[in-house]
Amino acid sequence: MNSTTSILTDTHGRKHSYLRISLSEKCNLRCTYCMPHDGIPLSPRSHLMTADEIETFAKVFVDHGVTKIRLTGGEPLVRKDFTAILARLAKLPVKLSITTNALLTHRFIEDFKRYGLHDINVSLDSLNAEKFKFITRRDQYKKAFENIEQLIQEGFNVKVNAVLMKNFNEDEIVDFINLTKARAINVRFIEFMPFDGNAWNKEKLVSQAEVLNRVTDHFGVEALQPLPNEKNFTARNFKIEGFQGTFGIISSVTNPFCDSCNRIRLTADGKLKNCLFSNEETNLLKPFREGEKLEDLIDAALNAKKAVRAGMTDFDQLTNPDLHSNNRSMIAIGG
């Protein structure tokens, strides 16, 4: 095993300081790119991490270099003990954030403030109520958008994530960017990625180049302002001249950012994923309950991490269903 200061460093020299913890496999929406049409078999409650175990696991990762924890799901806010978990994690020397669909955020505004959770990513794939209903299989657009506006007004750092799918919502790119004209938010366009049951194919992909072409066609080349990449960036960010907010493109498929990856994921059933695209998972929960230490397991999982997208180095490999068909649905992984 590596020394205690390096178990989160992989064989490619990448240091993993960002942990995403899924709190639940359940969600109050049914987004088609995230969940198969017939849903997923939910893990028995006894197979999921308890609040105590989430806190213990988080402490181990923080002790070894994690400085940021993002709470995900499913929908993390459907978990009944969400506030108790947040209160425990807030005691750690770590920056907390959350990814949510915003349908329940109005209930947790004061909890977010009390426990220092200021960074909120909201998944919103259409600004059209009928399209929203189609993609989520729920008629909740009005509540989602009202709650996004409330989060902005309450001073949270809000990012709006939109998964782009050809012939569905790529015609809304300009509309999404116009949200940033008078709002200090970051809109992020995410390339549609392959997961179990989401009917992915390359024809549905909207690339970074296509996004930028639509932007410059509408706003003009001169108005588009590239912004410096953040350390360990996922989104390449831009700004329209004169707009308060910004927009970014997360191009995991056509233009990946694996060389600076610092992210690892812990699923709600206590399995560690070293890459979102990987079929491989390391069970931490069962060994932990049997009295084993976590460090050796974490170290082995990080050492097995491939340089690029779970070893899928080119587009042909990525589009080969045999290489990703065993990967879990996004809702079971954690966004």
Tab-separated table of N, CA and C in Angstrom, residues 125-129 131-132 141 164 168-178 189 214:
chain	number	residue	atom	x	y	z
A	125	ASP	N	-32.908	20.246	-18.047
A	125	ASP	CA	-32.570	19.922	-19.427
A	125	ASP	C	-33.419	20.623	-20.467
A	126	SER	N	-34.405	21.372	-20.021
A	126	SER	CA	-35.206	22.145	-20.969
A	126	SER	C	-35.849	23.318	-20.249
A	127	LEU	N	-36.040	24.411	-21.000
A	127	LEU	CA	-36.762	25.572	-20.505
A	127	LEU	C	-38.191	25.586	-21.027
A	128	ASN	N	-38.577	24.495	-21.656
A	128	ASN	CA	-39.921	24.323	-22.199
A	128	ASN	C	-40.660	23.309	-21.323
A	129	ALA	N	-41.810	23.706	-20.803
A	129	ALA	CA	-42.520	22.867	-19.839
A	129	ALA	C	-42.891	21.503	-20.414
A	131	LYS	N	-41.341	19.867	-22.932
A	131	LYS	CA	-40.119	19.072	-23.081
A	131	LYS	C	-39.630	18.566	-21.724
A	132	PHE	N	-39.716	19.431	-20.708
A	132	PHE	CA	-39.325	19.034	-19.362
A	132	PHE	C	-40.140	17.822	-18.914
A	141	TYR	N	-42.016	21.392	-14.158
A	141	TYR	CA	-41.116	22.452	-14.618
A	141	TYR	C	-41.283	23.736	-13.800
A	164	LEU	N	-27.380	17.741	-23.279
A	164	LEU	CA	-27.853	18.025	-24.626
A	164	LEU	C	-28.075	16.739	-25.402
A	168	PHE	N	-33.700	17.142	-29.706
A	168	PHE	CA	-34.542	17.330	-28.530
A	168	PHE	C	-34.376	18.712	-27.941
A	169	ASN	N	-33.178	19.047	-27.473
A	169	ASN	CA	-33.027	20.336	-26.798
A	169	ASN	C	-31.839	21.164	-27.277
A	170	GLU	N	-31.157	20.722	-28.365
A	170	GLU	CA	-30.029	21.538	-28.824
A	170	GLU	C	-30.497	22.871	-29.394
A	171	ASP	N	-31.791	22.978	-29.739
A	171	ASP	CA	-32.328	24.257	-30.210
A	171	ASP	C	-32.552	25.244	-29.066
A	172	GLU	N	-32.289	24.830	-27.820
A	172	GLU	CA	-32.453	25.709	-26.657
A	172	GLU	C	-31.130	26.255	-26.138
A	173	ILE	N	-30.041	25.971	-26.819
A	173	ILE	CA	-28.725	26.425	-26.349
A	173	ILE	C	-28.706	27.936	-26.135
A	174	VAL	N	-29.186	28.685	-27.098
A	174	VAL	CA	-29.204	30.144	-26.978
A	174	VAL	C	-30.118	30.577	-25.836
A	175	ASP	N	-31.265	29.918	-25.684
A	175	ASP	CA	-32.183	30.264	-24.592
A	175	ASP	C	-31.521	30.059	-23.234
A	176	PHE	N	-30.790	28.963	-23.100
A	176	PHE	CA	-30.087	28.714	-21.838
A	176	PHE	C	-29.029	29.791	-21.587
A	177	ILE	N	-28.281	30.146	-22.610
A	177	ILE	CA	-27.244	31.166	-22.426
A	177	ILE	C	-27.866	32.512	-22.077
A	178	ASN	N	-29.039	32.779	-22.600
A	178	ASN	CA	-29.713	34.038	-22.269
A	178	ASN	C	-30.106	34.109	-20.790
A	189	PHE	N	-23.423	22.903	-20.426
A	189	PHE	CA	-23.955	21.940	-21.386
A	189	PHE	C	-23.130	20.665	-21.295
A	214	ARG	N	-23.382	27.217	-32.700
A	214	ARG	CA	-24.692	27.842	-32.461
A	214	ARG	C	-24.531	29.168	-31.713
